[in-house]
Coordinates of C-alpha atoms and ligand atoms in Angstrom, one line a residue:
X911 CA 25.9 -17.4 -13.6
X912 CA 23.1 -15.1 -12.6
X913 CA 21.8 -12.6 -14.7
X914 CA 21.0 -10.0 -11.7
X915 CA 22.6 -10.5 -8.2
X916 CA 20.9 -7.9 -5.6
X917 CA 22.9 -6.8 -2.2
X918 CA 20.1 -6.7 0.8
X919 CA 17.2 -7.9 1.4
X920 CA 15.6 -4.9 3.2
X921 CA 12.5 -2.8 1.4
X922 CA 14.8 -1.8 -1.1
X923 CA 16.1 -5.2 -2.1
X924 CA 13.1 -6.9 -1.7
X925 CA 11.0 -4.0 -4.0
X926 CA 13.5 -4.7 -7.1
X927 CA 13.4 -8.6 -6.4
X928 CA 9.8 -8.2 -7.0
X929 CA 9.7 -6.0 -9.8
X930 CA 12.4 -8.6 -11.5
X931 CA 10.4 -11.5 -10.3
X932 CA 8.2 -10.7 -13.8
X933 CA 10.8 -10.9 -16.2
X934 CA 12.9 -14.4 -17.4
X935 CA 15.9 -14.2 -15.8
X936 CA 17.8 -15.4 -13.2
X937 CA 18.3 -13.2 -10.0
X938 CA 19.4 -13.9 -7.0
X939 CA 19.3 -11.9 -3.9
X940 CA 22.2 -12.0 -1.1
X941 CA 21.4 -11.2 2.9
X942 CA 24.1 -10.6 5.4
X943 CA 21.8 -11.9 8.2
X944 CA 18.9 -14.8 8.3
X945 CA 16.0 -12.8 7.3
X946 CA 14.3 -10.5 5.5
X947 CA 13.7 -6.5 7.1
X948 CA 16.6 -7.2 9.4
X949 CA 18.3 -3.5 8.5
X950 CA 17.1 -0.5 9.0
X951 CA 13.4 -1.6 7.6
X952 CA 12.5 -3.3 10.5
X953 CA 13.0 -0.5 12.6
X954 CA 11.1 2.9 11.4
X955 CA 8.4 5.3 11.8
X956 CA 6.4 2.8 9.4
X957 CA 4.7 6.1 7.7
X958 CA 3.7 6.2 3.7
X959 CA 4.6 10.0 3.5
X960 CA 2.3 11.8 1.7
X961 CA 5.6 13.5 0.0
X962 CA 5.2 17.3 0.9
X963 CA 8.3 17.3 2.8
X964 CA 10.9 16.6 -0.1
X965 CA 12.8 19.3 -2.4
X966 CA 10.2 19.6 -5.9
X967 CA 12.2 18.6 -8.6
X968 CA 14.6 15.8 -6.5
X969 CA 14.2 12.4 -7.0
X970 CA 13.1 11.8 -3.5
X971 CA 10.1 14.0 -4.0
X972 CA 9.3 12.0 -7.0
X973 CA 9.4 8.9 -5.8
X974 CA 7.8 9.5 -2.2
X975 CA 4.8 10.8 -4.2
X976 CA 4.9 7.8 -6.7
X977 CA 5.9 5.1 -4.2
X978 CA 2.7 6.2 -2.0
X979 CA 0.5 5.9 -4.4
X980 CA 2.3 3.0 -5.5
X981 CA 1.4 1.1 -1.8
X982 CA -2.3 1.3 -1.9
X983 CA -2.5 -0.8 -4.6
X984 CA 0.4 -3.4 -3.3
X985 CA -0.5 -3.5 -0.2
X986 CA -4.2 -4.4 -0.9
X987 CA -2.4 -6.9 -3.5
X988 CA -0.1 -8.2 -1.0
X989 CA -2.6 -8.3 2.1
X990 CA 0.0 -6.1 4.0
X991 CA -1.8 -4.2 6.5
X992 CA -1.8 -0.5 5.9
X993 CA -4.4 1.9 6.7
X994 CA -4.7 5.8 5.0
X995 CA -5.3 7.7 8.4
X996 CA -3.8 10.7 6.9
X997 CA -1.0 13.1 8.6
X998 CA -0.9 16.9 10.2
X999 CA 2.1 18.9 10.7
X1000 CA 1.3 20.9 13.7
X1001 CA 2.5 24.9 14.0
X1002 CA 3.1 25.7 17.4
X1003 CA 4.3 29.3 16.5
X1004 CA 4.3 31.8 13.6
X1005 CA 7.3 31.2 12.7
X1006 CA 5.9 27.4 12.1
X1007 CA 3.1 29.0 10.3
X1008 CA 5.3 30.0 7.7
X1009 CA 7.5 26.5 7.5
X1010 CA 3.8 25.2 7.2
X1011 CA 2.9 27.6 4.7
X1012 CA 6.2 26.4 2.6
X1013 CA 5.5 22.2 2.9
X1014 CA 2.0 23.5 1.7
X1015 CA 3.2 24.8 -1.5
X1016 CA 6.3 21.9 -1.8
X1017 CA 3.1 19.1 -1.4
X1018 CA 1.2 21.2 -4.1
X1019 CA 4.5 21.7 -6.5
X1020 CA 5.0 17.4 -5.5
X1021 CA 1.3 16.8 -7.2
X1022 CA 0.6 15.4 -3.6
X1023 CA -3.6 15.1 -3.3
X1024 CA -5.5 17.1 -1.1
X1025 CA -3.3 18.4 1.0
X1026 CA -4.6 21.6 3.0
X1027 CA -3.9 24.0 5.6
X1028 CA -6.5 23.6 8.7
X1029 CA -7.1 26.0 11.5
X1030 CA -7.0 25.3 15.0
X1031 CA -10.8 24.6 15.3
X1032 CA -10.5 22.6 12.7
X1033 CA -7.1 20.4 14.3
X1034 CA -8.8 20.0 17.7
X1035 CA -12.0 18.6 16.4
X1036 CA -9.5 16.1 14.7
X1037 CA -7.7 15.5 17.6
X1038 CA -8.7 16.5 21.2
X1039 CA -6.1 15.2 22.7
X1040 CA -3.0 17.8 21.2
X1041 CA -1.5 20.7 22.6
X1042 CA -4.1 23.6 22.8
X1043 CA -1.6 26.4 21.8
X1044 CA -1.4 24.9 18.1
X1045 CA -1.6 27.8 15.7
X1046 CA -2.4 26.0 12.3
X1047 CA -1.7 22.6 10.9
X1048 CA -1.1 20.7 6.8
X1049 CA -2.9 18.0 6.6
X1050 CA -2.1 15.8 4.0
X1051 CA -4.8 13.0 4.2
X1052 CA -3.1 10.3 1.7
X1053 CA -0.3 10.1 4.5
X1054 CA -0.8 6.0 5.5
X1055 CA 0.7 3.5 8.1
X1056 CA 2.1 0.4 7.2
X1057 CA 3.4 -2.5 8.7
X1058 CA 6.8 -2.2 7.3
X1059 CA 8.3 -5.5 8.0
X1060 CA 5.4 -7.3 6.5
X1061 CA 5.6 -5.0 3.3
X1062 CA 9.5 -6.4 2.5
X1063 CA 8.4 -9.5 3.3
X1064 CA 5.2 -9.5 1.4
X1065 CA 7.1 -8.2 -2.0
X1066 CA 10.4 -10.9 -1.2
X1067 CA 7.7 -14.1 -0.5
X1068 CA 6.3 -13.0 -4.0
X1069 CA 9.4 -12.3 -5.5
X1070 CA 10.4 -15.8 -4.2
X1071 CA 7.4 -17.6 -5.3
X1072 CA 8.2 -16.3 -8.7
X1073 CA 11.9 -18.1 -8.8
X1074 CA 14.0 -15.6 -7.6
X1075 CA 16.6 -17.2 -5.4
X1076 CA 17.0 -15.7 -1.9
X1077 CA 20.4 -16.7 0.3
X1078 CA 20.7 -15.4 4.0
X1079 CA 23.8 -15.7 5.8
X1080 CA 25.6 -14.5 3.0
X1081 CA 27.9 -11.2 3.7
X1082 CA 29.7 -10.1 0.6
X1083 CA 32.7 -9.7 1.3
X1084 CA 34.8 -8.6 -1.8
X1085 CA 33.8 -8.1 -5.6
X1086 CA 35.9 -9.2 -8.4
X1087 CA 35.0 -7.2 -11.8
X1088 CA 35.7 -10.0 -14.5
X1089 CA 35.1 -9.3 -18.8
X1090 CA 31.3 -9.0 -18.8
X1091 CA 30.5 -10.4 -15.1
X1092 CA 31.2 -10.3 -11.6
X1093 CA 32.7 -12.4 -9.0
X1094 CA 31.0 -11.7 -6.2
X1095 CA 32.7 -13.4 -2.7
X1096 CA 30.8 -14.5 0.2
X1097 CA 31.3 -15.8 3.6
X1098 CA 30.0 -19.2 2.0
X1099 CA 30.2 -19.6 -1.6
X1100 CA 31.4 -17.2 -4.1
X1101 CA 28.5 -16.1 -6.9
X1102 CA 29.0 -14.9 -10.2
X1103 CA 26.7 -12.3 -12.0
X1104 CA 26.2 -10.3 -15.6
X1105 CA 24.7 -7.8 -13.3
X1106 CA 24.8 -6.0 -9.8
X1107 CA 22.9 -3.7 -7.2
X1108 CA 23.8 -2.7 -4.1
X1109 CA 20.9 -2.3 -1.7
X1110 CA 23.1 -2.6 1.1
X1111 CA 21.5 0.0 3.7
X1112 CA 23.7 1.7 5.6
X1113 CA 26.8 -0.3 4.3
X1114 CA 25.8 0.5 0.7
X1115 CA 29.2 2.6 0.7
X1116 CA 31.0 -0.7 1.8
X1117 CA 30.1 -2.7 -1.3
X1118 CA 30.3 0.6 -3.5
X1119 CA 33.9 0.8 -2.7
X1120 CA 34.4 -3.0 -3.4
X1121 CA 34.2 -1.9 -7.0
X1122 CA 35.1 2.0 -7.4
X1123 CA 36.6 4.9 -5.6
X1124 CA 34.5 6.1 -3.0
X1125 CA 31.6 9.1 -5.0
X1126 CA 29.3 9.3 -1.5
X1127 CA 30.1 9.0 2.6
X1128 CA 27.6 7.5 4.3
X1129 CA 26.2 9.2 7.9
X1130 CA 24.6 7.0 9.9
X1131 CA 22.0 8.5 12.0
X1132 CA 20.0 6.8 15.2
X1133 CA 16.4 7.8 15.6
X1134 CA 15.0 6.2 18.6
X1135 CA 11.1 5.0 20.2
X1136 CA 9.0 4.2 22.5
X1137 CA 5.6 2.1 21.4
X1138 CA 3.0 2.3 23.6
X1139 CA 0.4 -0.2 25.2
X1140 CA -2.9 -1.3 23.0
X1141 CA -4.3 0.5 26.1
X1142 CA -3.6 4.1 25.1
X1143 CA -4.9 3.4 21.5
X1144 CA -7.0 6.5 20.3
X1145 CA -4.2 8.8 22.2
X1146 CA -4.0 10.5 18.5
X1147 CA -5.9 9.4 15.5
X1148 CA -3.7 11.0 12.6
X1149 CA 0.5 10.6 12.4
X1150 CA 1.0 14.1 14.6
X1151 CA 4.2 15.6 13.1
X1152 CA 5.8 18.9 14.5
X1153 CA 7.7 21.6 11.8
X1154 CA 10.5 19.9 10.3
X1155 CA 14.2 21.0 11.0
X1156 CA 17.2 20.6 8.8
X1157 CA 17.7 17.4 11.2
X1158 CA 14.6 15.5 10.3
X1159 CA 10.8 15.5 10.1
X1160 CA 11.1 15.6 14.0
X1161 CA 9.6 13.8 16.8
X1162 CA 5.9 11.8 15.5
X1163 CA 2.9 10.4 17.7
X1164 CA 1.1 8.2 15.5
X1165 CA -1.2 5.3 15.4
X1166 CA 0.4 1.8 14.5
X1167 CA -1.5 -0.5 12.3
X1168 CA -1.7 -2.8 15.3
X1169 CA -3.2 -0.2 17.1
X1170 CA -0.4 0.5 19.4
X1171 CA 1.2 4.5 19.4
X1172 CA 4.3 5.3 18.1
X1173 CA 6.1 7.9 19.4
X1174 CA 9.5 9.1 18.3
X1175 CA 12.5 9.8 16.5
X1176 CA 15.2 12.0 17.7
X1177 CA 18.0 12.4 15.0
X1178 CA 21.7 11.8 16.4
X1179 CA 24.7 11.0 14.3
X1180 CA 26.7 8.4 15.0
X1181 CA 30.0 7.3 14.5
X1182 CA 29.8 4.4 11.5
X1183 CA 32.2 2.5 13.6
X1184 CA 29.2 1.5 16.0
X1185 CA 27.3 -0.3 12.9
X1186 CA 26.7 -4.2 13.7
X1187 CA 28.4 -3.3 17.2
X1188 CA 25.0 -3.6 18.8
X1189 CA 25.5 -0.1 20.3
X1190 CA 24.3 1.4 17.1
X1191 CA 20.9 0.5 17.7
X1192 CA 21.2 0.8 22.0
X1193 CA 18.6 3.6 23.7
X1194 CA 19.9 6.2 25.7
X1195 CA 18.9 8.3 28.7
X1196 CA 19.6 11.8 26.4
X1197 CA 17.8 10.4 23.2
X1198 CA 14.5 9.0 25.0
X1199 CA 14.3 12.4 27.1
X1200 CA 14.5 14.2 23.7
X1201 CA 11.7 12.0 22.2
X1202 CA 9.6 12.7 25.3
X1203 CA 10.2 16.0 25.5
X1204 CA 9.3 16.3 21.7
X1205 CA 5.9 14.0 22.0
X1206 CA 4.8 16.2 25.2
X1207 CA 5.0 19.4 23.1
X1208 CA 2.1 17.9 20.3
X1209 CA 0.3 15.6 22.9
X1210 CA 0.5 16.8 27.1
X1211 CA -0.9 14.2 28.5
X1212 CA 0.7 11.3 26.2
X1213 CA 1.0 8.3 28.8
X1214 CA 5.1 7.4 27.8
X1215 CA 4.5 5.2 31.3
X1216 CA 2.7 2.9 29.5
X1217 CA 5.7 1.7 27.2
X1218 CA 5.9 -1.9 26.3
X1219 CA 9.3 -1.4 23.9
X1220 CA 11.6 1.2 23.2
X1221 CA 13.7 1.0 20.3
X1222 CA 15.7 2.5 17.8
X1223 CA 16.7 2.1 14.0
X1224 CA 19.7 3.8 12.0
X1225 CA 18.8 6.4 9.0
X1226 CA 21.2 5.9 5.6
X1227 CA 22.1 9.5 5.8
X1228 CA 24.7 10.4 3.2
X1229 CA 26.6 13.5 2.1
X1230 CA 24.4 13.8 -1.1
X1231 CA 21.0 15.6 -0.4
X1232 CA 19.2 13.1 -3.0
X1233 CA 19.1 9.3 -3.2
X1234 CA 21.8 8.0 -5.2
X1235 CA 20.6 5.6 -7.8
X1236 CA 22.8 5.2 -10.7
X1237 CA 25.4 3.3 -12.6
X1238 CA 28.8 3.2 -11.2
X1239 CA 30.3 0.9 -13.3
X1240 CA 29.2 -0.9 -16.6
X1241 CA 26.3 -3.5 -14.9
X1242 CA 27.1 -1.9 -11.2
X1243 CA 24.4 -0.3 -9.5
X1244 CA 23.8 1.8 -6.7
X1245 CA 20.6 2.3 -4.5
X1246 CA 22.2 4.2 -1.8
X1247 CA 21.4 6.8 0.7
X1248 CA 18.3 5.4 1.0
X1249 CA 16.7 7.6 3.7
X1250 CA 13.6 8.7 4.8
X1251 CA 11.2 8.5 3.0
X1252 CA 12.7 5.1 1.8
X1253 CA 10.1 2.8 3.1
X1254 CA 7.3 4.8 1.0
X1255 CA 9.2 5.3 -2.2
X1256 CA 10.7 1.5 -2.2
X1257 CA 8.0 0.4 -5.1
X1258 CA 8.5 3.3 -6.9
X1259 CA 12.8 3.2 -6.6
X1260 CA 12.6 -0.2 -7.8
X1261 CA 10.8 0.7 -11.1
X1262 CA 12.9 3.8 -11.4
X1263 CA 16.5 1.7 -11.5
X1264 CA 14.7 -0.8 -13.8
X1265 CA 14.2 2.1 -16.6
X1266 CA 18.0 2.9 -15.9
X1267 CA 19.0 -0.5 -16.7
X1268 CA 16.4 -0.8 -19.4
X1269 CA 17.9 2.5 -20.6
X1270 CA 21.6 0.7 -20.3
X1271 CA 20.5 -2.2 -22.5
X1272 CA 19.0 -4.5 -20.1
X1273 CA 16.4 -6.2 -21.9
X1274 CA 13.4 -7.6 -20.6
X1275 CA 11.0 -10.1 -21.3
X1276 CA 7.7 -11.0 -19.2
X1277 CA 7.3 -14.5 -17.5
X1278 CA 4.4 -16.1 -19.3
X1279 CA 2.9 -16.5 -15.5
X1280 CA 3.9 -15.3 -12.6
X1281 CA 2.6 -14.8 -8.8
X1282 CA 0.9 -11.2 -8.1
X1283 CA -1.2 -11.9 -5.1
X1284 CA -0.7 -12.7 -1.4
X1285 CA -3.1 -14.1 1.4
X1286 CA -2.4 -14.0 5.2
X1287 CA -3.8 -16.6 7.0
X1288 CA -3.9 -14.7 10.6
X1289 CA -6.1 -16.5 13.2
X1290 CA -7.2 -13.8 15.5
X1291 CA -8.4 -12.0 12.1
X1292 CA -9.9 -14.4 11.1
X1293 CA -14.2 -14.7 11.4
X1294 CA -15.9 -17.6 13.6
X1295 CA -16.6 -19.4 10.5
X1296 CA -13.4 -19.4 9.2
X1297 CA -11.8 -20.0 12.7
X1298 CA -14.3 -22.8 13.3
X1299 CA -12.8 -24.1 9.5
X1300 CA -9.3 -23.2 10.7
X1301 CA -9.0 -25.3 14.1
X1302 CA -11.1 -28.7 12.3
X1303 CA -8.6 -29.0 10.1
X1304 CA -6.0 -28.3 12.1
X1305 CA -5.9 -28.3 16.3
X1306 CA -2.8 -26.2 16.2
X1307 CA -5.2 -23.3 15.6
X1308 CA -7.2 -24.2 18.2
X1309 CA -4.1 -23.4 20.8
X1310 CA -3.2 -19.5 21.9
X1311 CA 0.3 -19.1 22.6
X1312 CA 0.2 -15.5 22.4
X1313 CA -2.3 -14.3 24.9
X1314 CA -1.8 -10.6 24.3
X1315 CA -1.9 -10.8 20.5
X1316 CA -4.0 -13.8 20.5
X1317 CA -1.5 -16.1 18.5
X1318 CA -1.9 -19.6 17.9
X1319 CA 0.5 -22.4 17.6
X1320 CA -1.2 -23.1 14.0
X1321 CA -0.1 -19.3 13.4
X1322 CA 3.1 -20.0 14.6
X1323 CA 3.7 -23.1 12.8
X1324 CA 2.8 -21.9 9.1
X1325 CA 5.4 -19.1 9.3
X1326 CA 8.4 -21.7 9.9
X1327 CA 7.1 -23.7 6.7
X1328 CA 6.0 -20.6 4.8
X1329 CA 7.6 -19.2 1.5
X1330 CA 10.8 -17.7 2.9
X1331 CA 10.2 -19.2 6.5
X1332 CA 11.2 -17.4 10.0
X1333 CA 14.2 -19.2 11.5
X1334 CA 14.3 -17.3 15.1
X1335 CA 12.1 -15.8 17.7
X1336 CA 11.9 -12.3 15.9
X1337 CA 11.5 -14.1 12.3
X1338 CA 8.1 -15.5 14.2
X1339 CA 7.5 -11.9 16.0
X1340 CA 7.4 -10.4 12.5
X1341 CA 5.3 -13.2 10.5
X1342 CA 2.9 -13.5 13.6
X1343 CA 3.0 -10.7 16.3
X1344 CA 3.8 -13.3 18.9
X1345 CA 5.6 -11.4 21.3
X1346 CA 4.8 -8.1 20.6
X1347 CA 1.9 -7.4 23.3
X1348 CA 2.1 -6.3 26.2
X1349 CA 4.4 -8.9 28.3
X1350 CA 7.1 -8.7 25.1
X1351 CA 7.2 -12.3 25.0
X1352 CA 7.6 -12.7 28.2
X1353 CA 4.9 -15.4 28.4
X1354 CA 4.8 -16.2 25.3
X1355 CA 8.8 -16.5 24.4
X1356 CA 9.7 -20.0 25.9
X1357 CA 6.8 -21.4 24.4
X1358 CA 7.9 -19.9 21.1
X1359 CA 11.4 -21.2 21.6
X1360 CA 9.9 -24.6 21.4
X1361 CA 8.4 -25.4 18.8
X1362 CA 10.5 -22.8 16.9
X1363 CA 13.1 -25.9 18.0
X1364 CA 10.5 -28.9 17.2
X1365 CA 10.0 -27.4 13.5
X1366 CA 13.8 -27.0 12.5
X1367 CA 14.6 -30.3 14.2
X1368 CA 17.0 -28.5 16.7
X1369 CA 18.3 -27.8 20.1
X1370 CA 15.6 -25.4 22.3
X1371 CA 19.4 -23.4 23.0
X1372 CA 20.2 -23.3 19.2
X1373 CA 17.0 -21.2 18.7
X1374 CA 18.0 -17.5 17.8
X1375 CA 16.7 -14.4 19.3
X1376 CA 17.0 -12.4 16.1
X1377 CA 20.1 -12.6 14.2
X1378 CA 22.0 -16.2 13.5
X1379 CA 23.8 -16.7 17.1
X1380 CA 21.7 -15.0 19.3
X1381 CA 20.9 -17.9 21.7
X1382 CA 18.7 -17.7 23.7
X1383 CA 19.2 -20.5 26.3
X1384 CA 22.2 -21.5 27.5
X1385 CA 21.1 -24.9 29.4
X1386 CA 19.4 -26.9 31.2
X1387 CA 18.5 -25.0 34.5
X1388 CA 15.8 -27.7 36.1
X1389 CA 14.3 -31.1 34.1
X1390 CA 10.7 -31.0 34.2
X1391 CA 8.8 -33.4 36.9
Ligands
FAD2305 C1 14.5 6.2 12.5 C2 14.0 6.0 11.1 C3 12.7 6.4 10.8 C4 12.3 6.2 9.5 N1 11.0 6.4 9.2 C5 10.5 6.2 7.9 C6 9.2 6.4 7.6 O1 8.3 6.6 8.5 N2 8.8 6.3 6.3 C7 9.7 6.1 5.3 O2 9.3 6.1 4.2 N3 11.0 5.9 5.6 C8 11.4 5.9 6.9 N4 12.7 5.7 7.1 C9 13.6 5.2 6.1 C10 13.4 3.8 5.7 O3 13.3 3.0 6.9 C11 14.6 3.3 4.9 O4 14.8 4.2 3.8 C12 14.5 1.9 4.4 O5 14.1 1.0 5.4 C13 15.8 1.5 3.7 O6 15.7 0.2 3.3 P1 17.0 -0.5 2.7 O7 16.5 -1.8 2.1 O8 17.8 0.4 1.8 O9 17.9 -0.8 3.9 P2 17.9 -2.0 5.0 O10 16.6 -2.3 5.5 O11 18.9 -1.7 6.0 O12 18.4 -3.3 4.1 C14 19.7 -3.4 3.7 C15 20.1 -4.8 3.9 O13 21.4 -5.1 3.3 C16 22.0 -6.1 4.1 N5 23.5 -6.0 3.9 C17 24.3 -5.0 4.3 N6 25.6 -5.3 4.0 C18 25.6 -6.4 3.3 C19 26.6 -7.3 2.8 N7 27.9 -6.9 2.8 N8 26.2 -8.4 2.2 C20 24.9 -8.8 2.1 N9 23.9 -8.1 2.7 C21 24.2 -6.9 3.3 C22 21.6 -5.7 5.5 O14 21.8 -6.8 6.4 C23 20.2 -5.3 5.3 O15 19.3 -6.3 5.6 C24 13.2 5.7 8.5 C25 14.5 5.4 8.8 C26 14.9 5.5 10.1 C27 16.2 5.0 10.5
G3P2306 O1 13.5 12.1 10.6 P1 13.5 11.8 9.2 O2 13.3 12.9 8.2 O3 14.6 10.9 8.8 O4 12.2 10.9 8.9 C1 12.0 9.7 9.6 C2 10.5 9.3 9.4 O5 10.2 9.2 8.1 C3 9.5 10.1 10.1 O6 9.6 9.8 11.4
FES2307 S1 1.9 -13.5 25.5 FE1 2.9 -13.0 23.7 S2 3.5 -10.9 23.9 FE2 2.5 -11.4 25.8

């Protein structure tokens, strides 16, 4: 019997597993697929919003403003990179003036830090590259960028190292409420807990309704990208948002922390019949000419040509404005609805829900250790001492397999014995960045694929793409000479 059983291992999951990872008890977190940051965290604008953008008064506003200030220190903890380059929402009219005007007040009613309306002198200096008919701009300059797949990952391998059980592969499927527990029923085993939350992304309302008559309906919405080459780093220096609409915080240019620009999303509904079809996440020929259309208007001469990836992640849109964190039942929670600005208020959800449950008798008492700090060991980070150190003690690091990122087979290696290990070719893109330059793997993937295969002791075509059964290879085409 555990004494917490959490549903997803996305930011949201991960966040509370680390928060519970202090306390003595037994917890146990349950991931449909084989990894951590497979949902919607893996695929996002990767902003820490400043929080001017959110309602005063709604729990979103207060936790986008706490989580943010939250990150800094977690992220230094964690060594998850992140880097505070600030944000401007451009006007483009004086009818944007005014919407400007409004976040202005919202960021100053949200207790967000120095944020500040600019003039055009003042924006252009910042960033030579925008449009020349902007009007005005907020800039918020505690607005950050993250690396959001290392973030969940950073708080789950913690968590993990601190005893919390993680099991992927493991769909709930049903939930039995017993007297005083829960059965909860798997595609594997079946698990049985004093306490549940449902961090379930976009199927949140699924588990909900596995326990309870349906209180929320979820509306799934696609936001889709293009990132562009290292080569067209410096296009923008700040995350470049336009006026927000009642659809979104609209169409972004913005630095990654790997240097590469972001660009994107649109905001389309779609029908929650696509989810897990595949189709949910496709790219299409309307949404990307929106995008481009939108990125054109803050940045004229952005170079879209230059794309290495587009892609596209799905927002937990539901029919309540707020995020819904609460008690349904007696020891059933909800973290649902978990939209933007999810990714920046994760920390600061997790220690909200844990004063509900302290508030509905949960007691808790502090491990007498536990884990609160994280090194990466990256390679190509690493100085010419340290690399020297590195590839003497072990030759692996003394091989690139990634030429555009730099990656080396030692790099590669570690994240497939790691805390909470990588079991597929995007498990390794994620830990490493093998893959993500500017051939996509295209060099670097069959070499991957290998010793992905030598590490687990299996078949080159059982290696995954991503999720468990995306194969890669399907046999031998030639035997090598
Ligand atoms: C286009 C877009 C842009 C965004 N940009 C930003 C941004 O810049 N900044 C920001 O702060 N926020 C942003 N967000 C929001 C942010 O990404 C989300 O709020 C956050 O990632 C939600 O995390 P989560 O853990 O709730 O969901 P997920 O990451 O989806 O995790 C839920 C997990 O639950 C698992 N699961 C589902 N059903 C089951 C089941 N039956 N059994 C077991 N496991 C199950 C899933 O496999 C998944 O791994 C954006 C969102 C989108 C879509
Ligand atoms: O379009 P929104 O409001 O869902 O926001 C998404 C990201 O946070 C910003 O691109
Ligand atoms: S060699 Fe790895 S992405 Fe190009």
């Amino acid at each position: 019997m555990y004494d917490v059983t959490i549903i997803g291992a996305g930011i949201i999951g991960s966040a509370i597993a680390y928060e519970l990872g202090k306390y003595q008890l037994d917890v146990c977190v349950l991931e449909a697929e084989n990894d951590v940051s497979v949902g919607t965290t893996k695929a996002n604008s990767a902003i820490l919003h400043a929080g001017y953008d959110p309602k005063p008064g709604s729990l979103n506003a207060k936790l986008n403003v706490e989580g943010s200030v939250l990150a800094k220190t977690l992220c230094e903890k964690l060594d998850v990179p992140r880097k505070e380059i600030g944000s401007l929402v451009i006007a483009f009219s004086e009818e944007d003036l005014g919407t400007i005007n409004k976040l202005y007040e919202r960021g100053i009613k949200n207790n967000v830090a120095g944020v500040r309306l600019i003039a055009p002198e003042e924006i252009l200096a910042m960033e030579p590259n925008l449009n020349k008919d902007v009007f005005g701009a907020l800039y918020a300059p505690t607005a950050a960028i993250v690396n959001p797949w290392e973030y969940a990952l950073a708080l789950a391998e913690t968590a993990s190292k601190n005893g919390i059980t993680f099991m992927f592969n493991r769909k709930v499927t049903g939930i039995d409420t017993e007297d005083g527990y829960y059965t909860l029923h798997t595609n594997a085993e079946t698990i049985d807990s004093r306490l549940v939350i449902n961090a379930a992304g976009v199927h949140a309302e699924d588990i909900h309704k596995m326990v309870a008559e349906p209180s929320f309906k979820t509306i799934p919405c696609r936001g889709e990208y293009y990132l562009l080459d290292l080569e067209e780093s410096g296009t923008v220096n700040h995350v470049i948002f336009q006026c927000p609409t009642k659809v979104g915080k609209g169409i972004l240019v913005s630095p990654t922390v790997h240097g590469n620009i972001i660009v994107g999303p649109n905001a389309e509904d779609i029908d929650s019949e696509l989810l897990d079809t595949g189709a949910d996440l496709a790219n299409t020929i309307d949404g990307l000419a929106d995008v481009a259309a939108g990125a054109r208007l803050s940045v004229p001469a952005i170079n879209l040509g230059n794309s290495i990836r587009n892609f596209s992640g799905v927002r937990a849109n539901t029919d309540q404005e707020d995020f819904i964190i609460e008690q349904v039942i007696d020891g059933f929670y909800d973290v649902a609805g978990i939209k933007s600005p999810g990714l920046t208020a994760a920390p600061a959800i997790a220690l909200h829900l844990l004063d509900i449950m302290i508030a509905d008798g949960l007691k808790l008492t502090e491990k007498d250790s536990y884990v609160d700090e994280r090194k990466r060991v990256h390679f190509d980070e690493a100085t010419i001492e340290e690399k020297q150190q590195l590839i003497s003690e072990n030759p692996d690091y003394g091989r690139i397999i990634c030429r555009c990122e730099n990656i080396t087979e030692g790099d590669i290696r570690r994240c497939l014995k790691n805390e909470l290990p990588a079991v597929s070719v995007d498990g390794v893109k994620r830990r490493t960045l093998a893959g993500m330059g500017r051939c996509q793997g295209g060099f670097c993937g069959p070499r991957v694929v290998d010793i992905i295969a030598d590490e687990l002791g299996i078949s080159p075509t059982d290696v995954d793409l991503d999720k468990f059964g995306s194969r890669i290879l399907t046999g031998v085409t030639k035997e090598a000479n």
